Tab-separated table of C-alpha atoms and ligand atoms in Angstrom:
chain	number	residue	atom	x	y	z
M	127	MET	CA	0.000	0.000	0.000
M	128	THR	CA	2.726	2.448	0.919
M	129	GLU	CA	4.516	2.281	-2.443
M	130	ALA	CA	1.278	2.895	-4.382
M	131	ARG	CA	0.471	5.804	-2.120
M	132	THR	CA	3.960	7.166	-2.534
M	133	GLU	CA	3.490	7.209	-6.313
M	134	THR	CA	0.082	8.864	-6.046
M	135	ARG	CA	1.332	11.484	-3.629
M	136	ALA	CA	4.253	12.538	-5.706
M	137	ALA	CA	2.947	11.899	-9.189
M	138	ARG	CA	5.457	14.280	-10.777
M	139	VAL	CA	8.362	12.763	-8.868
M	140	ASP	CA	10.463	9.931	-10.247
M	141	ASN	CA	10.755	7.812	-7.125
M	142	THR	CA	13.700	5.814	-8.369
M	143	LEU	CA	16.060	8.814	-8.383
M	144	PRO	CA	18.697	9.338	-5.709
M	145	LEU	CA	17.787	11.687	-2.868
M	146	ASP	CA	20.115	14.114	-1.130
M	147	VAL	CA	18.349	13.768	2.173
M	148	VAL	CA	15.475	11.881	3.774
M	149	VAL	CA	13.819	13.500	6.784
M	150	LEU	CA	12.409	10.887	9.146
M	151	GLY	CA	9.458	12.591	10.828
M	152	GLY	CA	9.388	15.002	7.889
M	153	GLY	CA	5.675	15.725	8.300
M	154	GLY	CA	6.126	17.251	11.769
M	155	HIS	CA	6.506	20.775	13.145
M	156	VAL	CA	10.294	20.627	12.797
M	157	GLY	CA	10.623	18.121	9.949
M	158	LEU	CA	8.312	19.779	7.448
M	159	PRO	CA	9.770	23.311	7.444
M	160	LEU	CA	13.248	21.764	7.392
M	161	SER	CA	12.320	19.595	4.392
M	162	LEU	CA	10.844	22.590	2.580
M	163	ALA	CA	13.928	24.675	3.284
M	164	PHE	CA	16.276	21.987	1.940
M	165	ALA	CA	14.142	21.459	-1.181
M	166	ASP	CA	13.983	25.216	-1.675
M	167	ALA	CA	17.790	25.287	-1.443
M	168	GLY	CA	17.932	22.885	-4.397
M	169	LEU	CA	18.255	19.479	-2.674
M	170	ARG	CA	16.142	16.460	-3.566
M	171	VAL	CA	14.314	15.689	-0.331
M	172	GLY	CA	12.300	12.692	0.852
M	173	ILE	CA	9.759	13.227	3.607
M	174	TYR	CA	9.357	9.932	5.416
M	175	ASP	CA	6.538	9.962	7.965
M	176	ILE	CA	4.140	7.371	9.376
M	177	ASN	CA	1.229	9.826	9.534
M	178	GLU	CA	-0.638	9.066	6.291
M	179	ALA	CA	-3.242	11.796	6.795
M	180	THR	CA	-0.509	14.416	7.161
M	181	LEU	CA	1.296	13.146	4.057
M	182	ASP	CA	-1.944	13.380	2.063
M	183	ARG	CA	-2.442	16.969	3.153
M	184	ILE	CA	1.116	17.934	2.290
M	185	ALA	CA	0.770	16.276	-1.140
M	186	ARG	CA	-2.315	18.430	-1.764
M	187	GLY	CA	-0.211	21.499	-1.031
M	188	GLU	CA	-1.856	22.092	2.355
M	189	MET	CA	0.210	22.819	5.451
M	190	PRO	CA	-0.970	20.645	8.391
M	191	PHE	CA	-0.192	23.456	10.887
M	192	LEU	CA	0.515	27.188	10.962
M	193	GLU	CA	4.051	28.128	9.901
M	194	SER	CA	4.892	31.567	8.605
M	195	GLY	CA	5.629	31.577	4.845
M	196	ALA	CA	5.030	27.826	4.430
M	197	ASP	CA	1.574	28.073	2.812
M	198	GLU	CA	3.253	29.833	-0.111
M	199	LEU	CA	6.485	27.802	-0.172
M	200	LEU	CA	4.937	24.296	-0.064
M	201	PRO	CA	3.119	24.457	-3.448
M	202	ASP	CA	6.184	26.081	-5.034
M	203	VAL	CA	8.434	23.295	-3.786
M	204	LEU	CA	5.968	20.579	-4.860
M	205	ARG	CA	6.015	22.046	-8.381
M	206	THR	CA	9.819	21.659	-8.572
M	207	GLY	CA	9.477	17.873	-8.200
M	208	ARG	CA	12.268	17.929	-5.616
M	209	LEU	CA	10.011	16.783	-2.757
M	210	GLU	CA	8.979	13.170	-2.374
M	211	LEU	CA	6.566	11.919	0.296
M	212	GLY	CA	6.269	8.412	1.641
M	213	SER	CA	5.522	6.187	4.606
M	214	SER	CA	7.899	3.404	3.671
M	215	ALA	CA	11.484	3.257	4.933
M	216	ASP	CA	12.631	2.170	1.456
M	217	MET	CA	13.321	5.761	0.441
M	218	ILE	CA	16.183	5.851	2.991
M	219	GLY	CA	18.093	3.494	0.684
M	220	ARG	CA	18.232	6.202	-2.009
M	221	ALA	CA	19.584	8.950	0.244
M	222	ASP	CA	23.077	10.209	1.067
M	223	ALA	CA	21.833	11.587	4.379
M	224	VAL	CA	19.045	10.820	6.836
M	225	ILE	CA	17.848	13.382	9.370
M	226	VAL	CA	15.831	12.077	12.334
M	227	VAL	CA	13.286	14.533	13.807
M	228	ILE	CA	10.729	12.414	15.596
M	229	GLY	CA	9.196	13.507	18.909
M	230	THR	CA	11.134	12.908	22.143
M	231	PRO	CA	8.538	13.180	24.922
M	232	VAL	CA	9.268	12.400	28.561
M	233	ASP	CA	7.610	9.304	29.987
M	234	GLU	CA	5.405	8.847	33.076
M	235	PHE	CA	8.499	9.231	35.300
M	236	LEU	CA	9.329	12.563	33.607
M	237	GLY	CA	12.433	10.979	32.111
M	238	PRO	CA	13.417	10.345	28.502
M	239	SER	CA	12.435	7.222	26.633
M	240	MET	CA	15.520	5.620	25.127
M	241	ARG	CA	13.197	3.322	23.167
M	242	VAL	CA	12.548	6.213	20.753
M	243	PHE	CA	16.062	5.973	19.348
M	244	GLU	CA	16.279	2.189	19.604
M	245	ARG	CA	13.230	2.116	17.335
M	246	ALA	CA	14.707	4.769	15.035
M	247	VAL	CA	17.841	2.658	14.588
M	248	ASP	CA	15.651	-0.405	13.871
M	249	GLN	CA	13.846	1.655	11.273
M	250	ILE	CA	16.772	3.170	9.414
M	251	GLU	CA	19.523	0.566	9.691
M	252	PRO	CA	18.086	-2.090	7.309
M	253	ASN	CA	17.793	0.505	4.530
M	254	LEU	CA	20.751	2.765	5.226
M	255	ARG	CA	23.269	3.158	2.389
M	256	ASP	CA	26.834	2.154	3.183
M	257	GLY	CA	28.636	5.242	4.504
M	258	ALA	CA	25.509	7.427	4.773
M	259	LEU	CA	25.318	10.494	7.008
M	260	VAL	CA	22.833	10.186	9.896
M	261	VAL	CA	21.865	13.424	11.627
M	262	LEU	CA	19.811	13.519	14.814
M	263	ARG	CA	17.763	16.728	14.869
M	264	SER	CA	15.306	15.922	17.700
M	265	THR	CA	16.135	17.292	21.151
M	266	VAL	CA	17.749	14.339	22.891
M	267	TYR	CA	18.902	13.077	26.263
M	268	PRO	CA	22.684	13.478	26.588
M	269	GLY	CA	24.471	10.434	25.231
M	270	THR	CA	21.845	9.581	22.615
M	271	THR	CA	24.186	10.332	19.695
M	272	GLU	CA	26.854	8.036	21.163
M	273	PHE	CA	24.133	5.417	21.650
M	274	VAL	CA	23.126	5.630	17.960
M	275	VAL	CA	26.774	5.453	16.839
M	276	ALA	CA	27.285	2.305	18.905
M	277	ALA	CA	23.962	0.702	17.877
M	278	LEU	CA	24.715	1.169	14.169
M	279	ALA	CA	28.297	-0.091	14.578
M	280	GLU	CA	27.084	-3.198	16.454
M	281	ARG	CA	25.007	-4.068	13.418
M	282	GLY	CA	27.991	-3.687	11.151
M	283	CYS	CA	26.610	-0.516	9.618
M	284	ARG	CA	29.080	2.103	8.370
M	285	ALA	CA	27.691	5.604	8.908
M	286	ASP	CA	28.774	9.097	9.938
M	287	VAL	CA	26.576	10.311	12.802
M	288	ALA	CA	26.095	13.902	13.967
M	289	PHE	CA	23.747	15.767	16.295
M	290	CYS	CA	22.495	19.076	14.862
M	291	PRO	CA	19.747	20.362	17.181
M	292	GLU	CA	16.787	22.315	15.893
M	293	ARG	CA	16.590	25.734	17.553
M	294	ILE	CA	13.769	27.470	15.672
M	295	ALA	CA	10.736	28.951	17.406
M	296	GLU	CA	7.704	27.165	16.026
M	297	GLY	CA	5.891	29.418	13.564
M	298	HIS	CA	9.124	31.148	12.497
M	299	ALA	CA	11.074	28.142	11.232
M	300	LEU	CA	11.640	29.180	7.628
M	301	GLU	CA	13.058	32.539	8.594
M	302	GLU	CA	15.129	31.185	11.501
M	303	LEU	CA	16.591	28.201	9.620
M	304	ALA	CA	18.406	30.762	7.507
M	305	SER	CA	19.193	33.339	10.165
M	306	LEU	CA	20.290	31.233	13.170
M	307	PRO	CA	23.708	29.575	13.314
M	308	GLN	CA	23.449	25.818	12.969
M	309	ILE	CA	25.118	23.787	15.705
M	310	VAL	CA	26.978	20.766	14.370
M	311	GLY	CA	27.857	18.280	17.096
M	312	ALA	CA	30.052	15.452	15.915
M	313	ASP	CA	32.742	13.201	17.316
M	314	THR	CA	34.610	12.545	14.068
M	315	PRO	CA	35.896	15.082	11.523
M	316	ALA	CA	34.080	13.289	8.678
M	317	ALA	CA	30.682	13.399	10.391
M	318	GLY	CA	31.193	17.044	11.334
M	319	ASP	CA	32.342	18.089	7.852
M	320	ARG	CA	29.447	16.344	6.127
M	321	ALA	CA	26.824	17.697	8.520
M	322	GLU	CA	28.335	21.166	8.232
M	323	ALA	CA	28.171	21.006	4.434
M	324	LEU	CA	24.531	19.907	4.606
M	325	PHE	CA	23.374	22.606	7.048
M	326	GLY	CA	25.597	25.128	5.313
M	327	ARG	CA	23.013	24.929	2.498
M	328	LEU	CA	20.566	26.687	4.828
M	329	ALA	CA	22.535	28.935	7.143
M	330	SER	CA	25.576	31.111	6.676
M	331	LYS	CA	27.083	30.139	10.030
M	332	THR	CA	27.720	26.796	11.696
M	333	ILE	CA	29.162	26.153	15.151
M	334	ARG	CA	31.163	22.975	15.664
M	335	THR	CA	31.049	21.035	18.952
M	336	THR	CA	31.207	17.430	20.077
M	337	SER	CA	27.910	15.535	20.102
M	338	ARG	CA	27.704	15.662	23.916
M	339	GLU	CA	28.373	19.426	23.937
M	340	ALA	CA	25.632	19.983	21.355
M	341	GLU	CA	23.164	17.805	23.289
M	342	LEU	CA	23.771	19.853	26.447
M	343	THR	CA	23.719	23.134	24.485
M	344	LYS	CA	20.198	22.417	23.266
M	345	LEU	CA	18.860	21.300	26.668
M	346	PHE	CA	20.507	24.244	28.458
M	347	THR	CA	19.062	26.689	25.911
M	348	ASN	CA	15.479	25.500	26.395
M	349	THR	CA	15.848	25.169	30.145
M	350	TRP	CA	17.291	28.682	30.428
M	351	ARG	CA	14.226	30.031	28.603
M	352	TYR	CA	11.884	27.995	30.808
M	353	MET	CA	13.618	29.296	33.961
M	354	LYS	CA	13.336	32.899	32.750
M	355	PHE	CA	9.585	32.433	32.335
M	356	ALA	CA	9.437	30.927	35.834
M	357	VAL	CA	11.238	33.957	37.300
M	358	ALA	CA	8.751	36.207	35.504
M	359	ASN	CA	5.803	34.236	36.869
M	360	GLN	CA	7.125	34.121	40.414
M	361	PHE	CA	7.902	37.858	40.494
M	362	PHE	CA	4.362	38.497	39.274
M	363	ALA	CA	2.925	36.276	42.040
M	364	ILE	CA	5.040	38.000	44.724
M	365	ALA	CA	3.826	41.429	43.623
M	366	ASP	CA	0.251	40.210	43.324
M	367	GLN	CA	0.276	38.740	46.828
M	368	ALA	CA	1.619	42.033	48.155
M	369	GLY	CA	-1.276	43.830	46.457
M	370	VAL	CA	1.061	45.653	44.036
M	371	ASP	CA	0.218	46.160	40.337
M	372	TYR	CA	2.919	44.209	38.513
M	373	THR	CA	2.381	46.093	35.234
M	374	ASN	CA	4.089	49.131	36.659
M	375	VAL	CA	6.795	47.133	38.417
M	376	LEU	CA	7.734	45.337	35.199
M	377	ARG	CA	7.828	48.612	33.291
M	378	ALA	CA	10.050	50.169	35.941
M	379	ILE	CA	12.400	47.167	35.909
M	380	ARG	CA	12.845	47.142	32.122
M	381	GLU	CA	12.489	50.708	30.911
M	382	ASP	CA	15.825	52.065	29.619
M	383	TYR	CA	17.646	49.574	31.828
M	384	PRO	CA	19.419	47.139	29.470
M	385	ARG	CA	20.614	44.768	32.200
M	386	ALA	CA	17.011	43.775	32.987
M	387	ALA	CA	15.451	44.305	29.568
M	388	ASP	CA	15.268	40.562	28.956
M	389	LEU	CA	12.977	39.842	31.921
M	390	PRO	CA	9.886	38.372	30.247
M	391	GLY	CA	6.351	39.247	31.283
M	392	PRO	CA	4.257	36.628	33.075
M	393	GLY	CA	2.199	34.069	31.158
M	394	PHE	CA	1.700	30.369	30.582
M	395	ALA	CA	5.074	28.770	29.760
M	396	ALA	CA	4.074	25.584	28.030
M	397	GLY	CA	4.207	23.772	24.705
M	398	PRO	CA	5.932	20.680	23.386
M	399	CYS	CA	9.539	21.575	24.293
M	400	LEU	CA	10.374	23.672	27.373
M	401	PHE	CA	8.780	21.527	30.079
M	402	LYS	CA	9.959	18.185	28.746
M	403	ASP	CA	13.466	19.398	27.948
M	404	THR	CA	13.851	20.787	31.476
M	405	MET	CA	12.690	17.410	32.783
M	406	GLN	CA	15.180	15.603	30.511
M	407	LEU	CA	17.917	17.719	32.030
M	408	ALA	CA	16.609	16.975	35.548
M	409	ALA	CA	16.722	13.246	34.752
M	410	PHE	CA	20.311	13.695	33.563
M	411	THR	CA	21.230	15.119	36.993
M	412	SER	CA	19.660	12.127	38.800
M	413	ASP	CA	16.810	14.446	39.745
M	414	HIS	CA	19.103	16.939	41.496
M	415	PHE	CA	18.238	20.034	39.532
M	416	PRO	CA	16.525	22.372	42.024
M	417	LEU	CA	16.423	25.373	39.652
M	418	GLY	CA	14.828	23.397	36.834
M	419	GLN	CA	12.412	21.554	39.089
M	420	ALA	CA	11.373	24.798	40.798
M	421	ALA	CA	10.813	26.354	37.363
M	422	MET	CA	8.509	23.472	36.497
M	423	GLN	CA	6.514	23.878	39.721
M	424	ILE	CA	6.100	27.614	39.180
M	425	ASN	CA	5.171	27.447	35.493
M	426	GLU	CA	2.887	24.436	35.824
M	427	GLY	CA	1.300	26.058	38.878
M	428	MET	CA	0.050	29.174	37.051
M	429	PRO	CA	-3.412	27.797	36.125
M	430	ALA	CA	-3.991	26.783	39.771
M	431	TYR	CA	-2.784	30.235	40.894
M	432	ILE	CA	-5.439	31.858	38.693
M	433	VAL	CA	-8.215	29.519	39.838
M	434	SER	CA	-7.353	30.083	43.519
M	435	ALA	CA	-7.364	33.850	42.995
M	436	LEU	CA	-10.805	33.665	41.369
M	437	GLU	CA	-12.130	31.452	44.171
M	438	ARG	CA	-10.864	33.879	46.793
M	439	ARG	CA	-12.510	36.773	44.989
M	440	HIS	CA	-15.866	35.086	44.370
M	441	GLY	CA	-16.120	32.658	47.288
M	442	THR	CA	-17.020	29.902	44.865
M	443	LEU	CA	-16.996	29.471	41.105
M	444	ARG	CA	-20.159	27.359	41.175
M	445	GLY	CA	-22.822	29.013	39.063
M	446	ARG	CA	-20.250	31.106	37.175
M	447	THR	CA	-19.437	30.802	33.505
M	448	VAL	CA	-15.748	31.344	32.787
M	449	GLY	CA	-14.593	31.949	29.219
M	450	ILE	CA	-11.062	31.026	28.147
M	451	LEU	CA	-9.730	33.006	25.199
M	452	GLY	CA	-6.860	31.154	23.508
M	453	MET	CA	-6.229	27.426	23.862
M	454	ALA	CA	-2.970	27.183	21.861
M	455	PHE	CA	0.227	27.051	23.883
M	456	LYS	CA	1.381	30.438	22.583
M	457	ALA	CA	0.255	33.438	20.566
M	458	GLU	CA	-0.607	33.121	16.863
M	459	SER	CA	-0.183	29.327	16.971
M	460	ASP	CA	-2.585	26.431	16.400
M	461	ASP	CA	-0.460	24.038	18.463
M	462	ILE	CA	-2.198	22.803	21.630
M	463	ARG	CA	0.479	20.348	22.747
M	464	ALA	CA	1.006	20.659	26.526
M	465	SER	CA	-0.959	23.922	26.505
M	466	LEU	CA	-1.734	25.137	30.025
M	467	SER	CA	-5.094	26.497	28.830
M	468	PHE	CA	-6.365	22.915	28.964
M	469	LYS	CA	-5.079	22.501	32.526
M	470	LEU	CA	-6.842	25.769	33.390
M	471	ARG	CA	-10.093	24.475	31.880
M	472	LYS	CA	-9.873	21.280	33.904
M	473	LEU	CA	-9.151	23.118	37.179
M	474	LEU	CA	-11.978	25.592	36.582
M	475	GLU	CA	-14.375	22.696	35.972
M	476	TRP	CA	-13.159	20.971	39.135
M	477	ALA	CA	-13.860	24.192	40.977
M	478	GLY	CA	-17.466	23.995	39.771
M	479	ALA	CA	-17.421	26.623	37.016
M	480	ARG	CA	-19.029	26.155	33.629
M	481	VAL	CA	-16.272	26.763	31.084
M	482	VAL	CA	-16.613	27.944	27.499
M	483	ALA	CA	-13.433	28.133	25.471
M	484	THR	CA	-12.407	29.534	22.123
M	485	ASP	CA	-9.319	29.959	19.955
M	486	GLU	CA	-8.585	31.913	16.804
M	487	TYR	CA	-6.538	29.154	15.200
M	488	VAL	CA	-7.269	25.813	16.914
M	489	THR	CA	-9.888	23.487	15.428
M	490	ASP	CA	-11.546	21.359	18.091
M	491	ASN	CA	-15.206	20.498	18.457
M	492	ARG	CA	-15.181	21.335	22.187
M	493	LEU	CA	-14.349	24.954	21.355
M	494	VAL	CA	-16.947	27.579	20.464
M	495	PRO	CA	-16.774	30.839	18.489
M	496	LEU	CA	-15.359	33.920	20.211
M	497	ALA	CA	-18.744	35.663	19.980
M	498	ASP	CA	-20.398	32.853	21.988
M	499	VAL	CA	-17.761	33.089	24.720
M	500	LEU	CA	-18.198	36.848	24.903
M	501	ALA	CA	-21.983	36.431	25.082
M	502	GLU	CA	-22.018	33.696	27.746
M	503	ALA	CA	-19.065	34.210	30.101
M	504	ASP	CA	-19.195	36.434	33.171
M	505	ILE	CA	-15.436	36.062	33.778
M	506	LEU	CA	-12.875	35.954	30.951
M	507	VAL	CA	-9.378	34.474	31.219
M	508	ILE	CA	-6.777	34.969	28.492
M	509	GLY	CA	-5.196	31.556	27.887
M	510	ALA	CA	-3.077	32.470	24.840
M	511	PRO	CA	-2.311	36.094	23.948
M	512	HIS	CA	-3.459	36.063	20.322
M	513	HIS	CA	-3.404	39.510	18.689
M	514	ALA	CA	-7.169	39.358	18.166
M	515	TYR	CA	-7.742	39.828	21.907
M	516	ARG	CA	-6.033	43.223	21.936
M	517	SER	CA	-8.945	44.901	20.199
M	518	LEU	CA	-11.849	43.286	22.049
M	519	ASP	CA	-14.654	45.378	23.433
M	520	LEU	CA	-14.727	43.939	26.951
M	521	ASP	CA	-17.426	46.237	28.196
M	522	GLY	CA	-16.151	46.529	31.763
M	523	ARG	CA	-16.158	42.746	32.160
M	524	GLU	CA	-13.966	40.914	34.680
M	525	VAL	CA	-10.878	39.811	32.757
M	526	VAL	CA	-7.905	37.803	33.987
M	527	ASP	CA	-5.015	38.661	31.697
M	528	ILE	CA	-1.624	37.859	33.178
M	529	TRP	CA	-0.079	38.354	29.705
M	530	ASN	CA	-1.320	41.903	29.220
M	531	ALA	CA	-2.720	40.605	25.912
M	532	THR	CA	-5.595	43.059	25.985
M	533	GLY	CA	-3.195	45.974	26.504
M	534	ALA	CA	-5.027	47.071	29.648
M	535	GLY	CA	-2.211	45.976	31.956
M	536	ILE	CA	-1.431	42.722	33.750
M	537	ARG	CA	-4.703	41.814	35.427
M	538	LEU	CA	-5.596	39.009	37.762
U	104	LIG	N1	8.218	21.991	17.810
U	104	LIG	C1	9.254	22.783	17.997
U	104	LIG	O1	9.133	24.017	18.004
U	104	LIG	C2	10.645	22.227	18.193
U	104	LIG	C3	11.734	23.107	18.159
U	104	LIG	C4	13.009	22.576	18.321
U	104	LIG	C5	13.170	21.212	18.536
U	104	LIG	N2	12.082	20.379	18.589
U	104	LIG	C6	12.301	18.953	18.781
U	104	LIG	O2	12.104	18.318	17.531
U	104	LIG	C7	11.566	16.994	17.731
U	104	LIG	C8	10.299	16.841	16.919
U	104	LIG	O3	9.319	17.734	17.414
U	104	LIG	P1	8.060	18.158	16.553
U	104	LIG	O4	7.409	19.279	17.282
U	104	LIG	O5	8.419	18.350	15.130
U	104	LIG	O6	7.177	16.832	16.688
U	104	LIG	P2	5.950	16.439	15.762
U	104	LIG	O7	5.149	15.459	16.553
U	104	LIG	O8	5.291	17.663	15.220
U	104	LIG	O9	6.639	15.691	14.526
U	104	LIG	C9	7.135	14.393	14.588
U	104	LIG	C10	6.764	13.703	13.275
U	104	LIG	O10	7.384	12.438	13.283
U	104	LIG	C11	6.479	11.490	12.768
U	104	LIG	N3	6.913	10.200	13.279
U	104	LIG	C12	6.834	9.756	14.563
U	104	LIG	N4	7.378	8.530	14.653
U	104	LIG	C13	7.823	8.227	13.407
U	104	LIG	C14	8.471	7.098	12.870
U	104	LIG	N5	8.773	6.057	13.647
U	104	LIG	N6	8.781	7.084	11.554
U	104	LIG	C15	8.464	8.138	10.749
U	104	LIG	N7	7.840	9.232	11.225
U	104	LIG	C16	7.524	9.266	12.523
U	104	LIG	C17	5.126	11.949	13.264
U	104	LIG	O11	4.078	11.415	12.478
U	104	LIG	C18	5.258	13.464	13.126
U	104	LIG	O12	4.831	13.917	11.858
U	104	LIG	C19	11.391	16.850	19.243
U	104	LIG	O13	12.525	16.227	19.782
U	104	LIG	C20	11.323	18.291	19.725
U	104	LIG	O14	11.716	18.410	21.055
U	104	LIG	C21	10.835	20.861	18.398
């Protein structure tokens, strides 16, 4: 079935030709923009993904998620015939390089699952060309690259392996793949040179490290960001508990004072990366990572902080209708993975409130149009600070907006 579908999907593509690169997980949030960027740079690219529905959408020229500039680029790239789509590992056998960008979630113990890369090796090794380049692009637990090197060698497979972490912000991948330096982590000159040549097709600057250095670089980068958001949220809570308006405090901290200009505002720090990468780092320290673990408690605690504040103000939330505006994990995104708006909805329902929720970009049959939320809710909470909420006529309504998305100040 997969071969027939491959032909149908890429009717204008000769699927016997060599490929420059196959992206395993190429239909995903990281894999698809990366595949488009490589094809746009002139490479012949194979997208290998097990999600048939996503492959069908891509073949029709439809992006499966929001990504700036990709709606225009995808049809252009499909017309060049340089993009092939398939759900069979066979295409790996025609490629000089394979890039692995599958998801790397933490498990029920908040640690990494090494099975993800055991399975990836099982998947690629039988088809891998002798001497191919294998690049890990997922965010990985330290040591994963060395594990893949050893697992391939044990099977008698000759390959150059590098770790080149993805550092884009979702939604801005196409722009950032070109503008950010690409980190090339490799433990042999050959692997490093080949990976550098490949990513040099996208970016003007590459930074060479060992694989272990690059693995830590990526985890430290995400954890640093997560900790900054936690500081922002805790400062907000301290001011709030002291009865001080944090809007003015934050302005006073940052205004014309460069040393503190990077203090973020409060908000939900969530999504598919920051939490789980901080937890991967905690697991790497044998769970002795007080800063990271405290950051997790603070950030994950924000929905409960809001619900408690509302309960204190109203006595009870029973009989109240609370509207949540924005269910994506961040502004101008349709990605709901690990979004704290869903945790907020659950906690509000536990507290007895009726909850109506909406989002500008997310499609979900439990969500309702913005107009319905505005008509029904007596309390509004901003869950994701989409631009659309800046111009709302709130008519003196009670609004919880820790983001200052409405522009009326940080309000709890
Ligand atoms: N999303 C981001 O903004 C971002 C940024 C930097 C790094 N990362 C990292 O990149 C990795 C991928 O994240 P993502 O957000 O793109 O995930 P995703 O779930 O959007 O994409 C993963 C893709 O892999 C496919 N897939 C899963 N198992 C497969 C298999 N065995 N064979 C073929 N295809 C398979 C899925 O169908 C999916 O299309 C993660 O490690 C993540 O931490 C993500």
